[in-house]
Amino acid sequence: MAAKRDYYEVLGVSKTSSPDEIKNQYRKLALKFHPDRNQSADAAEHFKEISEAYGVLSDSEKKQTYDQYGHDGVDGKYSSDDIFGRGGGGGGFNDIFESIFGRGGGGFTQQQRGSDILYQTTVTLDDVLHGKKMEINLQKQIKCDNCHGSGCKPGTNKKTCTSCNGQGEVRQTRNMGFASFVTAAPCPTCRGQGSMIETPCNNCKGQGRVKGTKKVDFEIPPGIDTGDYIVSNEGNEIPDGINGDLVIRVKIQSHSDFKRDGKDIFYDQDVSMIDAALGCELMVPTLHGEEKIKVDSGSQPNTIIKLKGKGVSHINSRGTGDQYVRIVVNVPKKLNKHQKNLLNEFKDTTD
């Protein structure tokens, strides 16, 4: 008989993983190897292995015993009934299974979800600084006004499905050797709805929704970056279900003067070679208004001057960034005779 694998290895977690991390990892693996979803020959064995590992690691007492003594401590102290909870004991396998897959263990839900809608927009750096309120007329699936989303012709009602008695699901008891539980699947007669429409609405043809336009308000938050942002429940609507989401795809418009890197802003300031040599004071633009900077005498090309707090915020971090002003020393391409003579005199004094 092959030796049991380490429970942490089975689930792909560590001893320091939180209960939520352990549960989430079990959820992923259970969905992958559940025999109703995975028809491979070894799916049932894998499912049994990960469920046993979760049954131990999700219980603080069993986990402590396993951490101290390994499989010997668990196998010697707990029976399979203790781990899998046969007989409906609190915290047993059936409770674990139902908490992840839902009532009956099949993970089926009658509630449908509308599809998401993608909306693309471009915002400026000023919008990044202050945020922006937007209002759009969105073409989407909306609830039918004629039947109020029921799908039935006004004055008529849905009929309870006789195949599932209105449950929307059919159940089957499965015995996998280590635990018995009930799996559920959508009723094929009513397609999981629990009821059927005998006389459809003429406007929506029984769908309960039609194409329409809805005014949607949302706000681009300060510190936004290029990427996708979600406005919940503003996607396509679905009667007696969950609306889809509105996915706002944001692009930051390039600026003629400023460049952005996260929270920081970069700006190039032209300075004559005379001002760079002698030093000067200048007013430079920022997203917050003009700021005075001092260019020290003898400043070299690419000298950086930092303006603290004159950058932008970022929605994924705290505080405000800075603006960095890079000194660009301009050397004249053409000089008149007098200018050349002056520079030659200056050159002679530095030799």
PDB file of N, CA and C in Angstrom, residues 117-123 127 130-140 214-222 224 227-235 245-251:
ATOM      1  N   ILE A 117     -20.510  44.235 -19.732  1.00  0.00           N
ATOM      2  CA  ILE A 117     -20.417  45.173 -20.854  1.00  0.00           C
ATOM      3  C   ILE A 117     -19.099  45.932 -20.740  1.00  0.00           C
ATOM      4  N   LEU A 118     -18.391  46.036 -21.851  1.00  0.00           N
ATOM      5  CA  LEU A 118     -17.116  46.758 -21.882  1.00  0.00           C
ATOM      6  C   LEU A 118     -17.345  48.166 -22.422  1.00  0.00           C
ATOM      7  N   TYR A 119     -16.838  49.162 -21.675  1.00  0.00           N
ATOM      8  CA  TYR A 119     -16.903  50.562 -22.113  1.00  0.00           C
ATOM      9  C   TYR A 119     -15.506  51.150 -22.015  1.00  0.00           C
ATOM     10  N   GLN A 120     -15.014  51.733 -23.108  1.00  0.00           N
ATOM     11  CA  GLN A 120     -13.664  52.281 -23.131  1.00  0.00           C
ATOM     12  C   GLN A 120     -13.701  53.807 -23.066  1.00  0.00           C
ATOM     13  N   THR A 121     -12.804  54.366 -22.294  1.00  0.00           N
ATOM     14  CA  THR A 121     -12.743  55.819 -22.167  1.00  0.00           C
ATOM     15  C   THR A 121     -11.294  56.257 -21.975  1.00  0.00           C
ATOM     16  N   THR A 122     -11.023  57.499 -22.320  1.00  0.00           N
ATOM     17  CA  THR A 122      -9.689  58.092 -22.158  1.00  0.00           C
ATOM     18  C   THR A 122      -9.797  59.264 -21.195  1.00  0.00           C
ATOM     19  N   VAL A 123      -8.876  59.341 -20.230  1.00  0.00           N
ATOM     20  CA  VAL A 123      -8.879  60.430 -19.263  1.00  0.00           C
ATOM     21  C   VAL A 123      -7.533  61.145 -19.300  1.00  0.00           C
ATOM     22  N   ASP A 127      -7.527  64.532 -14.775  1.00  0.00           N
ATOM     23  CA  ASP A 127      -8.518  63.596 -14.237  1.00  0.00           C
ATOM     24  C   ASP A 127      -7.863  62.635 -13.247  1.00  0.00           C
ATOM     25  N   HIS A 130      -7.584  64.705  -9.974  1.00  0.00           N
ATOM     26  CA  HIS A 130      -8.811  65.092  -9.269  1.00  0.00           C
ATOM     27  C   HIS A 130      -9.917  64.044  -9.318  1.00  0.00           C
ATOM     28  N   GLY A 131      -9.817  63.059 -10.219  1.00  0.00           N
ATOM     29  CA  GLY A 131     -10.944  62.166 -10.439  1.00  0.00           C
ATOM     30  C   GLY A 131     -11.912  62.797 -11.417  1.00  0.00           C
ATOM     31  N   LYS A 132     -12.870  62.005 -11.875  1.00  0.00           N
ATOM     32  CA  LYS A 132     -13.805  62.529 -12.870  1.00  0.00           C
ATOM     33  C   LYS A 132     -15.146  61.819 -12.756  1.00  0.00           C
ATOM     34  N   LYS A 133     -16.212  62.602 -12.663  1.00  0.00           N
ATOM     35  CA  LYS A 133     -17.555  62.031 -12.669  1.00  0.00           C
ATOM     36  C   LYS A 133     -18.025  61.917 -14.117  1.00  0.00           C
ATOM     37  N   MET A 134     -18.572  60.756 -14.463  1.00  0.00           N
ATOM     38  CA  MET A 134     -18.989  60.521 -15.837  1.00  0.00           C
ATOM     39  C   MET A 134     -20.443  60.070 -15.877  1.00  0.00           C
ATOM     40  N   GLU A 135     -21.106  60.415 -16.950  1.00  0.00           N
ATOM     41  CA  GLU A 135     -22.489  60.002 -17.187  1.00  0.00           C
ATOM     42  C   GLU A 135     -22.578  59.544 -18.632  1.00  0.00           C
ATOM     43  N   ILE A 136     -23.002  58.316 -18.845  1.00  0.00           N
ATOM     44  CA  ILE A 136     -23.073  57.774 -20.200  1.00  0.00           C
ATOM     45  C   ILE A 136     -24.455  57.171 -20.435  1.00  0.00           C
ATOM     46  N   ASN A 137     -24.865  57.167 -21.689  1.00  0.00           N
ATOM     47  CA  ASN A 137     -26.075  56.464 -22.098  1.00  0.00           C
ATOM     48  C   ASN A 137     -25.648  55.100 -22.623  1.00  0.00           C
ATOM     49  N   LEU A 138     -25.939  54.071 -21.848  1.00  0.00           N
ATOM     50  CA  LEU A 138     -25.420  52.737 -22.116  1.00  0.00           C
ATOM     51  C   LEU A 138     -26.493  51.872 -22.763  1.00  0.00           C
ATOM     52  N   GLN A 139     -26.185  51.329 -23.937  1.00  0.00           N
ATOM     53  CA  GLN A 139     -27.087  50.385 -24.585  1.00  0.00           C
ATOM     54  C   GLN A 139     -26.870  49.008 -23.964  1.00  0.00           C
ATOM     55  N   LYS A 140     -27.942  48.417 -23.469  1.00  0.00           N
ATOM     56  CA  LYS A 140     -27.817  47.164 -22.738  1.00  0.00           C
ATOM     57  C   LYS A 140     -29.154  46.430 -22.718  1.00  0.00           C
ATOM     58  N   LYS A 214     -29.869  52.937 -20.923  1.00  0.00           N
ATOM     59  CA  LYS A 214     -29.973  53.374 -19.543  1.00  0.00           C
ATOM     60  C   LYS A 214     -28.865  54.381 -19.247  1.00  0.00           C
ATOM     61  N   LYS A 215     -29.222  55.448 -18.535  1.00  0.00           N
ATOM     62  CA  LYS A 215     -28.225  56.437 -18.127  1.00  0.00           C
ATOM     63  C   LYS A 215     -27.487  55.908 -16.900  1.00  0.00           C
ATOM     64  N   VAL A 216     -26.174  55.833 -17.005  1.00  0.00           N
ATOM     65  CA  VAL A 216     -25.353  55.281 -15.933  1.00  0.00           C
ATOM     66  C   VAL A 216     -24.356  56.332 -15.459  1.00  0.00           C
ATOM     67  N   ASP A 217     -24.336  56.578 -14.168  1.00  0.00           N
ATOM     68  CA  ASP A 217     -23.367  57.495 -13.563  1.00  0.00           C
ATOM     69  C   ASP A 217     -22.286  56.687 -12.850  1.00  0.00           C
ATOM     70  N   PHE A 218     -21.059  57.073 -13.032  1.00  0.00           N
ATOM     71  CA  PHE A 218     -19.966  56.452 -12.287  1.00  0.00           C
ATOM     72  C   PHE A 218     -18.840  57.464 -12.148  1.00  0.00           C
ATOM     73  N   GLU A 219     -17.895  57.163 -11.292  1.00  0.00           N
ATOM     74  CA  GLU A 219     -16.803  58.103 -11.014  1.00  0.00           C
ATOM     75  C   GLU A 219     -15.460  57.454 -11.266  1.00  0.00           C
ATOM     76  N   ILE A 220     -14.630  58.116 -12.052  1.00  0.00           N
ATOM     77  CA  ILE A 220     -13.230  57.710 -12.220  1.00  0.00           C
ATOM     78  C   ILE A 220     -12.485  58.208 -10.989  1.00  0.00           C
ATOM     79  N   PRO A 221     -11.949  57.315 -10.159  1.00  0.00           N
ATOM     80  CA  PRO A 221     -11.329  57.767  -8.907  1.00  0.00           C
ATOM     81  C   PRO A 221      -9.983  58.450  -9.131  1.00  0.00           C
ATOM     82  N   PRO A 222      -9.614  59.387  -8.259  1.00  0.00           N
ATOM     83  CA  PRO A 222      -8.277  59.986  -8.358  1.00  0.00           C
ATOM     84  C   PRO A 222      -7.199  58.910  -8.255  1.00  0.00           C
ATOM     85  N   ILE A 224      -6.184  57.002 -10.697  1.00  0.00           N
ATOM     86  CA  ILE A 224      -6.445  55.859 -11.568  1.00  0.00           C
ATOM     87  C   ILE A 224      -5.298  55.658 -12.539  1.00  0.00           C
ATOM     88  N   GLY A 227      -6.062  50.614 -17.288  1.00  0.00           N
ATOM     89  CA  GLY A 227      -6.518  49.275 -16.917  1.00  0.00           C
ATOM     90  C   GLY A 227      -8.032  49.195 -16.881  1.00  0.00           C
ATOM     91  N   ASP A 228      -8.541  48.075 -16.373  1.00  0.00           N
ATOM     92  CA  ASP A 228      -9.979  47.833 -16.303  1.00  0.00           C
ATOM     93  C   ASP A 228     -10.486  48.065 -14.888  1.00  0.00           C
ATOM     94  N   TYR A 229     -11.630  48.725 -14.768  1.00  0.00           N
ATOM     95  CA  TYR A 229     -12.253  48.989 -13.481  1.00  0.00           C
ATOM     96  C   TYR A 229     -13.732  48.602 -13.561  1.00  0.00           C
ATOM     97  N   ILE A 230     -14.254  48.079 -12.488  1.00  0.00           N
ATOM     98  CA  ILE A 230     -15.583  47.484 -12.490  1.00  0.00           C
ATOM     99  C   ILE A 230     -16.606  48.405 -11.838  1.00  0.00           C
ATOM    100  N   VAL A 231     -17.745  48.575 -12.522  1.00  0.00           N
ATOM    101  CA  VAL A 231     -18.918  49.210 -11.923  1.00  0.00           C
ATOM    102  C   VAL A 231     -19.938  48.086 -11.748  1.00  0.00           C
ATOM    103  N   SER A 232     -20.133  47.636 -10.524  1.00  0.00           N
ATOM    104  CA  SER A 232     -20.927  46.440 -10.258  1.00  0.00           C
ATOM    105  C   SER A 232     -22.389  46.637 -10.640  1.00  0.00           C
ATOM    106  N   ASN A 233     -22.973  45.557 -11.164  1.00  0.00           N
ATOM    107  CA  ASN A 233     -24.414  45.451 -11.435  1.00  0.00           C
ATOM    108  C   ASN A 233     -24.930  46.416 -12.498  1.00  0.00           C
ATOM    109  N   GLU A 234     -24.041  47.003 -13.304  1.00  0.00           N
ATOM    110  CA  GLU A 234     -24.505  47.902 -14.356  1.00  0.00           C
ATOM    111  C   GLU A 234     -24.324  47.298 -15.744  1.00  0.00           C
ATOM    112  N   GLY A 235     -24.093  45.987 -15.796  1.00  0.00           N
ATOM    113  CA  GLY A 235     -24.015  45.310 -17.088  1.00  0.00           C
ATOM    114  C   GLY A 235     -25.401  44.927 -17.562  1.00  0.00           C
ATOM    115  N   ASP A 245     -21.736  43.130 -14.871  1.00  0.00           N
ATOM    116  CA  ASP A 245     -20.993  44.323 -14.465  1.00  0.00           C
ATOM    117  C   ASP A 245     -20.656  45.172 -15.680  1.00  0.00           C
ATOM    118  N   LEU A 246     -20.428  46.441 -15.424  1.00  0.00           N
ATOM    119  CA  LEU A 246     -19.910  47.355 -16.438  1.00  0.00           C
ATOM    120  C   LEU A 246     -18.401  47.438 -16.243  1.00  0.00           C
ATOM    121  N   VAL A 247     -17.656  47.047 -17.253  1.00  0.00           N
ATOM    122  CA  VAL A 247     -16.192  47.072 -17.181  1.00  0.00           C
ATOM    123  C   VAL A 247     -15.698  48.335 -17.886  1.00  0.00           C
ATOM    124  N   ILE A 248     -15.150  49.256 -17.106  1.00  0.00           N
ATOM    125  CA  ILE A 248     -14.628  50.509 -17.657  1.00  0.00           C
ATOM    126  C   ILE A 248     -13.152  50.307 -17.998  1.00  0.00           C
ATOM    127  N   ARG A 249     -12.834  50.339 -19.278  1.00  0.00           N
ATOM    128  CA  ARG A 249     -11.425  50.206 -19.694  1.00  0.00           C
ATOM    129  C   ARG A 249     -10.858  51.617 -19.875  1.00  0.00           C
ATOM    130  N   VAL A 250      -9.946  51.983 -18.993  1.00  0.00           N
ATOM    131  CA  VAL A 250      -9.419  53.350 -18.938  1.00  0.00           C
ATOM    132  C   VAL A 250      -8.044  53.424 -19.599  1.00  0.00           C
ATOM    133  N   LYS A 251      -7.874  54.446 -20.418  1.00  0.00           N
ATOM    134  CA  LYS A 251      -6.561  54.754 -20.990  1.00  0.00           C
ATOM    135  C   LYS A 251      -6.195  56.173 -20.596  1.00  0.00           C
TER     136      LYS A 251
END
